[in-house]
Amino acid sequence: MTEMPEIQLPEDKPLEIAGRIYQSRLLVGTGKYRDLMETGQAIEKSGAEIVTVAVRRTNLGQNPDEPNLLDVISPDKYTILPNTAGCYTAKDAVRTCKLARELLDGRDLVKLEVLGEHKTLYPNMPETLVAAEELIKDGFKVMVYCSDDPLLAMRLEEMGCIAIMPLGAPIGSGLGIQNRYNIRLIVENAKVPVLVDAGVGTASDAAIAMEMGCDGVLMNTAIAQAKNPIKMANAMRLAIEAGREAYLAGRMPKKLYASASSPLDGTFF
Amino acid sequence: MQVQINGEAMELPAGATVAALVEKMDLSGKRLAVEVNQDIVPRSQHFEFALNDGDRVEVVHAIGGG
């Protein structure tokens, strides 16, 4: 009797962030939509449960009847994840998070991103580390946008960040995951959720992230700037689910040459 | 007195509170956060917190972002 090799399949752990279990592994942003109605419809279609927002000055003299983003994306229905987009220093990022916490009645979940320069919006990791430390000390639950450096990812986890979110490619570029090897290493080492944040362009990019074992994907432009954002939101929902299932199923090994799918015996010619 | 609201100068009566400022901006009842000289003024204190001449005030809200 031959012994069957034990099949090692990945464990299907639910996505847990700050003590809450989420069914959807797709996190979406709310920027760059044509209007608030489209924002609401696309987010509904995406099935996302965690939604990012930015914090900005109220326009002086704005129309008071204009609906507010949080009237459309209600904090009662969605987990609102305020970001620190546009911050280039740790100080500005910490200030933004404190304002966000006040805005959201003391909710302390934040997406920390400190940018390095305008052209690539690449994360400024020295400032990100400083901000993360200060925010964690102040009781924030920090999901951190970061470079795809496996050692820095480990450092952020050790500091107490609750999710590691390396970029797949520059924000808004839609280039897809540029360094799969690094993302793989980060996933392999991490004990907290790893989400690809930024760089996804279309559904296959999201599926690739999930097939590699990422716990989720955060995207904005890929949906908002699609010709039909609502349709793309649905495509992304399906891609995330398909990628996750494929990861859990365990893909076949890649081979250099063909291997016939139909039996070679019993042919009648 | 003059205060800086979101980077712009505004005349307010001496001793005006944060709540009075929010009302003047037509933002009463809206979901927003206020910072005076880089310190948060919690919503619960908007009615008592009096502004001073030269204060730098930020009034922010959530908008679309990724």
PDB file of N, CA and C in Angstrom, chain A residues 29-31 52-58 60 62 64 66 68-70 75 83 91 95 98-99 102-105 111 113 220, chain B residues 5-8 10 25-27 30-35 38 40-44 46 58-66:
ATOM      1  N   GLY A  29     -11.970  52.810  -1.950  1.00  0.00           N
ATOM      2  CA  GLY A  29     -11.898  54.246  -1.688  1.00  0.00           C
ATOM      3  C   GLY A  29     -13.102  54.948  -2.274  1.00  0.00           C
ATOM      4  N   THR A  30     -13.204  56.245  -1.967  1.00  0.00           N
ATOM      5  CA  THR A  30     -14.379  57.023  -2.388  1.00  0.00           C
ATOM      6  C   THR A  30     -13.996  58.220  -3.251  1.00  0.00           C
ATOM      7  N   GLY A  31     -12.740  58.266  -3.704  1.00  0.00           N
ATOM      8  CA  GLY A  31     -12.281  59.410  -4.492  1.00  0.00           C
ATOM      9  C   GLY A  31     -12.524  59.212  -5.980  1.00  0.00           C
ATOM     10  N   THR A  52     -12.667  53.758   2.518  1.00  0.00           N
ATOM     11  CA  THR A  52     -11.762  54.831   2.936  1.00  0.00           C
ATOM     12  C   THR A  52     -12.323  56.210   2.572  1.00  0.00           C
ATOM     13  N   VAL A  53     -11.981  57.180   3.388  1.00  0.00           N
ATOM     14  CA  VAL A  53     -12.335  58.580   3.118  1.00  0.00           C
ATOM     15  C   VAL A  53     -11.116  59.448   3.428  1.00  0.00           C
ATOM     16  N   ALA A  54     -11.119  60.664   2.864  1.00  0.00           N
ATOM     17  CA  ALA A  54     -10.070  61.629   3.169  1.00  0.00           C
ATOM     18  C   ALA A  54     -10.644  62.685   4.100  1.00  0.00           C
ATOM     19  N   VAL A  55      -9.766  63.398   4.792  1.00  0.00           N
ATOM     20  CA  VAL A  55     -10.179  64.470   5.701  1.00  0.00           C
ATOM     21  C   VAL A  55      -9.668  65.788   5.134  1.00  0.00           C
ATOM     22  N   ARG A  56     -10.586  66.712   4.868  1.00  0.00           N
ATOM     23  CA  ARG A  56     -10.194  67.989   4.278  1.00  0.00           C
ATOM     24  C   ARG A  56     -10.989  69.134   4.887  1.00  0.00           C
ATOM     25  N   ARG A  57     -10.484  70.355   4.634  1.00  0.00           N
ATOM     26  CA  ARG A  57     -11.181  71.549   5.086  1.00  0.00           C
ATOM     27  C   ARG A  57     -12.583  71.610   4.484  1.00  0.00           C
ATOM     28  N   THR A  58     -13.534  72.042   5.290  1.00  0.00           N
ATOM     29  CA  THR A  58     -14.859  72.324   4.717  1.00  0.00           C
ATOM     30  C   THR A  58     -14.672  73.591   3.892  1.00  0.00           C
ATOM     31  N   LEU A  60     -15.163  77.107   2.655  1.00  0.00           N
ATOM     32  CA  LEU A  60     -15.846  78.278   3.176  1.00  0.00           C
ATOM     33  C   LEU A  60     -16.956  78.611   2.183  1.00  0.00           C
ATOM     34  N   GLN A  62     -19.578  76.966   1.398  1.00  0.00           N
ATOM     35  CA  GLN A  62     -20.117  75.873   0.565  1.00  0.00           C
ATOM     36  C   GLN A  62     -21.632  75.800   0.717  1.00  0.00           C
ATOM     37  N   PRO A  64     -24.812  74.649   1.949  1.00  0.00           N
ATOM     38  CA  PRO A  64     -25.110  73.819   3.123  1.00  0.00           C
ATOM     39  C   PRO A  64     -26.055  72.655   2.816  1.00  0.00           C
ATOM     40  N   GLU A  66     -25.751  70.725   0.215  1.00  0.00           N
ATOM     41  CA  GLU A  66     -25.005  69.692  -0.506  1.00  0.00           C
ATOM     42  C   GLU A  66     -24.867  68.448   0.378  1.00  0.00           C
ATOM     43  N   ASN A  68     -23.367  65.313   2.275  1.00  0.00           N
ATOM     44  CA  ASN A  68     -22.047  65.015   2.788  1.00  0.00           C
ATOM     45  C   ASN A  68     -21.731  63.567   2.426  1.00  0.00           C
ATOM     46  N   LEU A  69     -20.453  63.278   2.194  1.00  0.00           N
ATOM     47  CA  LEU A  69     -20.059  61.912   1.831  1.00  0.00           C
ATOM     48  C   LEU A  69     -20.592  60.898   2.844  1.00  0.00           C
ATOM     49  N   LEU A  70     -20.504  61.261   4.126  1.00  0.00           N
ATOM     50  CA  LEU A  70     -20.905  60.306   5.162  1.00  0.00           C
ATOM     51  C   LEU A  70     -22.421  60.182   5.300  1.00  0.00           C
ATOM     52  N   PRO A  75     -21.612  55.674   8.334  1.00  0.00           N
ATOM     53  CA  PRO A  75     -20.766  54.936   9.284  1.00  0.00           C
ATOM     54  C   PRO A  75     -21.545  53.850  10.031  1.00  0.00           C
ATOM     55  N   ASN A  83      -8.168  58.145   5.828  1.00  0.00           N
ATOM     56  CA  ASN A  83      -6.764  58.043   5.423  1.00  0.00           C
ATOM     57  C   ASN A  83      -6.009  59.334   5.721  1.00  0.00           C
ATOM     58  N   LYS A  91       4.099  64.429  11.240  1.00  0.00           N
ATOM     59  CA  LYS A  91       3.326  65.393  12.031  1.00  0.00           C
ATOM     60  C   LYS A  91       1.954  65.639  11.402  1.00  0.00           C
ATOM     61  N   ARG A  95      -1.758  64.557  12.975  1.00  0.00           N
ATOM     62  CA  ARG A  95      -2.810  65.588  13.114  1.00  0.00           C
ATOM     63  C   ARG A  95      -4.078  65.160  12.388  1.00  0.00           C
ATOM     64  N   LYS A  98      -5.963  62.463  14.263  1.00  0.00           N
ATOM     65  CA  LYS A  98      -6.672  62.972  15.448  1.00  0.00           C
ATOM     66  C   LYS A  98      -7.967  63.668  15.022  1.00  0.00           C
ATOM     67  N   LEU A  99      -7.908  64.412  13.935  1.00  0.00           N
ATOM     68  CA  LEU A  99      -9.131  65.051  13.427  1.00  0.00           C
ATOM     69  C   LEU A  99     -10.138  63.997  12.971  1.00  0.00           C
ATOM     70  N   GLU A 102     -11.938  62.455  15.897  1.00  0.00           N
ATOM     71  CA  GLU A 102     -12.974  63.368  16.388  1.00  0.00           C
ATOM     72  C   GLU A 102     -14.186  63.350  15.449  1.00  0.00           C
ATOM     73  N   LEU A 103     -13.904  63.348  14.163  1.00  0.00           N
ATOM     74  CA  LEU A 103     -14.958  63.344  13.137  1.00  0.00           C
ATOM     75  C   LEU A 103     -15.829  62.099  13.246  1.00  0.00           C
ATOM     76  N   LEU A 104     -15.213  60.979  13.609  1.00  0.00           N
ATOM     77  CA  LEU A 104     -15.916  59.698  13.613  1.00  0.00           C
ATOM     78  C   LEU A 104     -16.235  59.232  15.038  1.00  0.00           C
ATOM     79  N   ASP A 105     -16.525  60.178  15.901  1.00  0.00           N
ATOM     80  CA  ASP A 105     -16.997  59.879  17.262  1.00  0.00           C
ATOM     81  C   ASP A 105     -16.063  58.950  18.029  1.00  0.00           C
ATOM     82  N   LYS A 111      -6.105  54.580   8.258  1.00  0.00           N
ATOM     83  CA  LYS A 111      -5.157  54.148   7.242  1.00  0.00           C
ATOM     84  C   LYS A 111      -4.053  55.199   7.196  1.00  0.00           C
ATOM     85  N   GLU A 113      -0.887  56.786   5.697  1.00  0.00           N
ATOM     86  CA  GLU A 113      -0.023  56.856   4.520  1.00  0.00           C
ATOM     87  C   GLU A 113       0.728  58.172   4.572  1.00  0.00           C
ATOM     88  N   ASN A 220      -9.106  52.109  -5.320  1.00  0.00           N
ATOM     89  CA  ASN A 220      -9.998  53.240  -5.560  1.00  0.00           C
ATOM     90  C   ASN A 220     -10.088  53.536  -7.058  1.00  0.00           C
TER      91      ASN A 220
ATOM     92  N   ILE B   5      -9.692  81.022   9.629  1.00  0.00           N
ATOM     93  CA  ILE B   5     -10.519  79.828   9.485  1.00  0.00           C
ATOM     94  C   ILE B   5     -10.119  79.126   8.185  1.00  0.00           C
ATOM     95  N   ASN B   6      -9.660  77.929   8.301  1.00  0.00           N
ATOM     96  CA  ASN B   6      -9.224  77.171   7.108  1.00  0.00           C
ATOM     97  C   ASN B   6      -8.335  78.030   6.199  1.00  0.00           C
ATOM     98  N   GLY B   7      -7.442  78.771   6.834  1.00  0.00           N
ATOM     99  CA  GLY B   7      -6.466  79.557   6.078  1.00  0.00           C
ATOM    100  C   GLY B   7      -6.964  80.914   5.612  1.00  0.00           C
ATOM    101  N   GLU B   8      -8.226  81.251   5.914  1.00  0.00           N
ATOM    102  CA  GLU B   8      -8.742  82.553   5.492  1.00  0.00           C
ATOM    103  C   GLU B   8      -9.144  83.377   6.711  1.00  0.00           C
ATOM    104  N   MET B  10     -11.210  85.757   9.121  1.00  0.00           N
ATOM    105  CA  MET B  10     -12.639  85.998   9.364  1.00  0.00           C
ATOM    106  C   MET B  10     -12.779  86.871  10.599  1.00  0.00           C
ATOM    107  N   MET B  25     -20.708  79.559   9.741  1.00  0.00           N
ATOM    108  CA  MET B  25     -20.277  78.881   8.500  1.00  0.00           C
ATOM    109  C   MET B  25     -21.404  78.032   7.895  1.00  0.00           C
ATOM    110  N   ASP B  26     -22.593  78.092   8.516  1.00  0.00           N
ATOM    111  CA  ASP B  26     -23.750  77.317   8.019  1.00  0.00           C
ATOM    112  C   ASP B  26     -23.498  75.806   8.121  1.00  0.00           C
ATOM    113  N   LEU B  27     -22.747  75.403   9.115  1.00  0.00           N
ATOM    114  CA  LEU B  27     -22.386  73.978   9.216  1.00  0.00           C
ATOM    115  C   LEU B  27     -22.948  73.320  10.477  1.00  0.00           C
ATOM    116  N   LYS B  30     -23.688  69.453  11.135  1.00  0.00           N
ATOM    117  CA  LYS B  30     -22.947  68.617  10.171  1.00  0.00           C
ATOM    118  C   LYS B  30     -21.881  67.816  10.908  1.00  0.00           C
ATOM    119  N   ARG B  31     -21.493  66.696  10.285  1.00  0.00           N
ATOM    120  CA  ARG B  31     -20.420  65.894  10.870  1.00  0.00           C
ATOM    121  C   ARG B  31     -19.085  66.546  10.501  1.00  0.00           C
ATOM    122  N   LEU B  32     -18.447  67.147  11.497  1.00  0.00           N
ATOM    123  CA  LEU B  32     -17.163  67.800  11.242  1.00  0.00           C
ATOM    124  C   LEU B  32     -16.279  67.723  12.483  1.00  0.00           C
ATOM    125  N   ALA B  33     -15.028  68.119  12.310  1.00  0.00           N
ATOM    126  CA  ALA B  33     -14.096  68.162  13.435  1.00  0.00           C
ATOM    127  C   ALA B  33     -13.400  69.508  13.424  1.00  0.00           C
ATOM    128  N   VAL B  34     -13.111  70.010  14.626  1.00  0.00           N
ATOM    129  CA  VAL B  34     -12.521  71.341  14.751  1.00  0.00           C
ATOM    130  C   VAL B  34     -11.205  71.261  15.518  1.00  0.00           C
ATOM    131  N   GLU B  35     -10.256  71.988  14.998  1.00  0.00           N
ATOM    132  CA  GLU B  35      -8.933  72.071  15.617  1.00  0.00           C
ATOM    133  C   GLU B  35      -8.631  73.554  15.804  1.00  0.00           C
ATOM    134  N   GLN B  38      -3.939  73.810  16.316  1.00  0.00           N
ATOM    135  CA  GLN B  38      -3.460  72.430  16.198  1.00  0.00           C
ATOM    136  C   GLN B  38      -3.865  71.507  17.339  1.00  0.00           C
ATOM    137  N   ILE B  40      -7.251  69.522  19.000  1.00  0.00           N
ATOM    138  CA  ILE B  40      -8.652  69.179  18.760  1.00  0.00           C
ATOM    139  C   ILE B  40      -9.533  69.846  19.810  1.00  0.00           C
ATOM    140  N   VAL B  41     -10.654  70.398  19.366  1.00  0.00           N
ATOM    141  CA  VAL B  41     -11.683  70.849  20.303  1.00  0.00           C
ATOM    142  C   VAL B  41     -12.837  69.864  20.174  1.00  0.00           C
ATOM    143  N   PRO B  42     -13.009  68.974  21.176  1.00  0.00           N
ATOM    144  CA  PRO B  42     -14.054  67.950  21.059  1.00  0.00           C
ATOM    145  C   PRO B  42     -15.431  68.585  20.892  1.00  0.00           C
ATOM    146  N   ARG B  43     -16.303  67.860  20.191  1.00  0.00           N
ATOM    147  CA  ARG B  43     -17.657  68.353  19.914  1.00  0.00           C
ATOM    148  C   ARG B  43     -18.367  68.789  21.195  1.00  0.00           C
ATOM    149  N   SER B  44     -18.111  68.038  22.277  1.00  0.00           N
ATOM    150  CA  SER B  44     -18.793  68.331  23.543  1.00  0.00           C
ATOM    151  C   SER B  44     -18.409  69.703  24.097  1.00  0.00           C
ATOM    152  N   HIS B  46     -17.781  72.473  22.062  1.00  0.00           N
ATOM    153  CA  HIS B  46     -17.968  73.546  21.074  1.00  0.00           C
ATOM    154  C   HIS B  46     -18.730  74.741  21.635  1.00  0.00           C
ATOM    155  N   GLU B  58      -9.112  75.121  12.187  1.00  0.00           N
ATOM    156  CA  GLU B  58      -9.396  74.249  11.045  1.00  0.00           C
ATOM    157  C   GLU B  58     -10.733  73.572  11.282  1.00  0.00           C
ATOM    158  N   VAL B  59     -11.579  73.610  10.284  1.00  0.00           N
ATOM    159  CA  VAL B  59     -12.873  72.919  10.351  1.00  0.00           C
ATOM    160  C   VAL B  59     -12.863  71.928   9.190  1.00  0.00           C
ATOM    161  N   VAL B  60     -12.875  70.645   9.520  1.00  0.00           N
ATOM    162  CA  VAL B  60     -12.700  69.628   8.467  1.00  0.00           C
ATOM    163  C   VAL B  60     -13.881  68.657   8.438  1.00  0.00           C
ATOM    164  N   HIS B  61     -14.013  67.993   7.316  1.00  0.00           N
ATOM    165  CA  HIS B  61     -15.021  66.942   7.177  1.00  0.00           C
ATOM    166  C   HIS B  61     -14.450  65.834   6.288  1.00  0.00           C
ATOM    167  N   ALA B  62     -15.252  64.788   6.102  1.00  0.00           N
ATOM    168  CA  ALA B  62     -14.793  63.666   5.278  1.00  0.00           C
ATOM    169  C   ALA B  62     -15.197  63.920   3.833  1.00  0.00           C
ATOM    170  N   ILE B  63     -14.274  63.676   2.925  1.00  0.00           N
ATOM    171  CA  ILE B  63     -14.594  63.739   1.497  1.00  0.00           C
ATOM    172  C   ILE B  63     -14.049  62.471   0.820  1.00  0.00           C
ATOM    173  N   GLY B  64     -14.357  62.323  -0.447  1.00  0.00           N
ATOM    174  CA  GLY B  64     -13.911  61.139  -1.176  1.00  0.00           C
ATOM    175  C   GLY B  64     -12.391  61.035  -1.202  1.00  0.00           C
ATOM    176  N   GLY B  65     -11.894  59.828  -0.981  1.00  0.00           N
ATOM    177  CA  GLY B  65     -10.451  59.602  -1.013  1.00  0.00           C
ATOM    178  C   GLY B  65     -10.164  58.123  -0.969  1.00  0.00           C
ATOM    179  N   GLY B  66      -8.918  57.753  -1.283  1.00  0.00           N
ATOM    180  CA  GLY B  66      -8.599  56.330  -1.407  1.00  0.00           C
ATOM    181  C   GLY B  66      -7.627  55.794  -0.449  1.00  0.00           C
TER     182      GLY B  66
END
